């Protein structure tokens, strides 16, 4: 079973022919709303990948709360650990330009009320061998408490280092499996502008120091990972991207679900990469997450 301890948002999405430069206004083309939040996105991806999922976090008491949880509820996600807090639900304002490039501003709202006490309650309902997934859109004390409690109960922890915060490098060091994109990985190790060979060298060095499973997603170039001393690579599909917003979360959810289902690491990595590619072919963070039947057919 997978429990996701993380954020729940409502996404406000606008598209334009191109992204504005600082201080510039551009005319938009479309506007829509969609359920989002990195925690909720990854929970839905894991659920659509075919595993049992519980979502833990917070939503507000506003009009966004119900639609933010609708797709999770419809998919059969256990929402018993989602608390209601006074005030607004978390919100993300997203602008998408040509080719799927995007700019995002996240307003934590209810997500900022997730606490160490919520972490303790979440972990108390988990068992050894379960998987706990986290991201950095809830407060650091809650994340740290969840990681510490999970370790004591022999729960496998997966942390996605997005969006990378000042506490990110320290917290990432507490997880069993770390998933970062190439920019986040460079920030984690404090080195910029790495070539492919340099990235692999740094990946090996970090793995040797920590023993963690480390995964770096590379967009259209696929993914590189290291686990138990072995380097793995996987590629996605050749696609024309419509919206890349949900790709990373889809990858994370599918990877965790595939491992939870007993798939070996190399196959799980490939399945997650293909799922992430398919997520780029539709708009919206959660609406774009593919079903398992479509991912497995593409494989």
Short mmCIF file of C-alpha atoms in Angstrom, two decimals, residues 138-244:
data_model
loop_
_atom_site.label_atom_id
_atom_site.label_comp_id
_atom_site.label_asym_id
_atom_site.label_seq_id
_atom_site.Cartn_x
_atom_site.Cartn_y
_atom_site.Cartn_z
CA UNK A 138 4.02 20.99 2.97
CA UNK A 139 6.01 22.35 5.96
CA UNK A 140 9.47 20.92 6.64
CA UNK A 141 8.70 19.90 10.26
CA UNK A 142 5.85 17.69 9.03
CA UNK A 143 8.06 16.09 6.39
CA UNK A 144 10.90 15.48 8.83
CA UNK A 145 8.56 13.95 11.42
CA UNK A 146 7.06 11.64 8.81
CA UNK A 147 10.48 10.47 7.58
CA UNK A 148 11.75 9.79 11.10
CA UNK A 149 8.64 7.88 12.14
CA UNK A 150 8.59 5.88 8.90
CA UNK A 151 12.19 4.77 9.39
CA UNK A 152 11.41 3.51 12.88
CA UNK A 153 8.54 1.40 11.46
CA UNK A 154 10.55 0.04 8.48
CA UNK A 155 8.37 1.87 5.96
CA UNK A 156 9.99 2.60 2.58
CA UNK A 157 10.17 6.35 1.96
CA UNK A 158 10.17 8.05 -1.45
CA UNK A 159 10.77 11.79 -1.63
CA UNK A 160 10.38 13.94 -4.71
CA UNK A 161 12.56 17.04 -4.28
CA UNK A 162 10.05 19.43 -5.84
CA UNK A 163 9.77 22.27 -5.34
CA UNK A 164 13.26 22.28 -3.82
CA UNK A 165 13.37 24.33 -0.61
CA UNK A 166 16.18 25.43 1.70
CA UNK A 167 15.49 22.36 3.86
CA UNK A 168 15.38 20.11 0.80
CA UNK A 169 18.95 18.75 0.74
CA UNK A 170 18.83 17.83 4.44
CA UNK A 171 15.39 16.23 4.23
CA UNK A 172 16.23 14.34 1.03
CA UNK A 173 19.09 12.70 2.90
CA UNK A 174 16.57 11.02 5.23
CA UNK A 175 14.66 9.14 2.51
CA UNK A 176 15.26 5.70 1.00
CA UNK A 177 14.50 6.76 -2.58
CA UNK A 178 15.11 10.28 -3.93
CA UNK A 179 13.59 11.53 -7.20
CA UNK A 180 14.85 14.84 -8.62
CA UNK A 181 14.90 16.53 -11.99
CA UNK A 182 18.26 17.59 -13.39
CA UNK A 183 18.05 21.14 -11.99
CA UNK A 184 17.04 19.92 -8.52
CA UNK A 185 19.85 17.36 -8.53
CA UNK A 186 22.42 20.07 -9.23
CA UNK A 187 20.98 22.16 -6.38
CA UNK A 188 21.08 19.15 -4.07
CA UNK A 189 24.80 18.61 -4.64
CA UNK A 190 25.72 22.30 -5.05
CA UNK A 191 27.13 22.01 -8.58
CA UNK A 192 25.76 23.65 -11.74
CA UNK A 193 25.96 23.01 -15.47
CA UNK A 194 26.85 19.33 -15.30
CA UNK A 195 27.42 17.40 -18.51
CA UNK A 196 25.88 13.94 -18.84
CA UNK A 197 29.13 12.23 -17.82
CA UNK A 198 29.62 14.60 -14.89
CA UNK A 199 26.06 13.99 -13.72
CA UNK A 200 26.62 10.24 -13.70
CA UNK A 201 29.87 10.66 -11.76
CA UNK A 202 28.16 12.83 -9.15
CA UNK A 203 25.25 10.40 -8.96
CA UNK A 204 27.62 7.53 -8.23
CA UNK A 205 29.51 9.56 -5.63
CA UNK A 206 26.33 10.56 -3.78
CA UNK A 207 25.06 6.98 -3.87
CA UNK A 208 28.34 5.71 -2.47
CA UNK A 209 28.06 8.16 0.44
CA UNK A 210 24.39 7.58 1.27
CA UNK A 211 23.38 4.17 -0.09
CA UNK A 212 20.12 5.73 -1.28
CA UNK A 213 18.34 4.87 -4.50
CA UNK A 214 18.77 8.05 -6.57
CA UNK A 215 16.74 8.93 -9.66
CA UNK A 216 17.23 11.96 -11.92
CA UNK A 217 14.58 12.72 -14.54
CA UNK A 218 15.90 14.40 -17.68
CA UNK A 219 12.78 15.46 -19.57
CA UNK A 220 12.86 14.32 -23.19
CA UNK A 221 16.16 12.52 -22.49
CA UNK A 222 14.51 10.03 -20.15
CA UNK A 223 15.89 9.15 -16.73
CA UNK A 224 19.10 7.97 -15.07
CA UNK A 225 19.14 6.18 -11.71
CA UNK A 226 21.40 4.24 -9.38
CA UNK A 227 20.31 1.48 -7.00
CA UNK A 228 22.44 -0.98 -5.06
CA UNK A 229 25.53 0.20 -6.95
CA UNK A 230 24.06 -0.31 -10.43
CA UNK A 231 23.29 2.50 -12.88
CA UNK A 232 20.03 2.31 -14.84
CA UNK A 233 18.68 4.34 -17.75
CA UNK A 234 15.22 4.49 -19.26
CA UNK A 235 13.64 6.48 -22.05
CA UNK A 236 10.08 7.64 -22.49
CA UNK A 237 8.12 8.00 -25.72
CA UNK A 238 8.76 10.35 -28.62
CA UNK A 239 5.82 12.76 -28.33
CA UNK A 240 4.79 16.30 -29.17
CA UNK A 241 4.20 17.84 -25.72
CA UNK A 242 0.96 19.69 -25.04
CA UNK A 243 1.50 20.38 -21.32
CA UNK A 244 4.41 19.14 -19.20
#
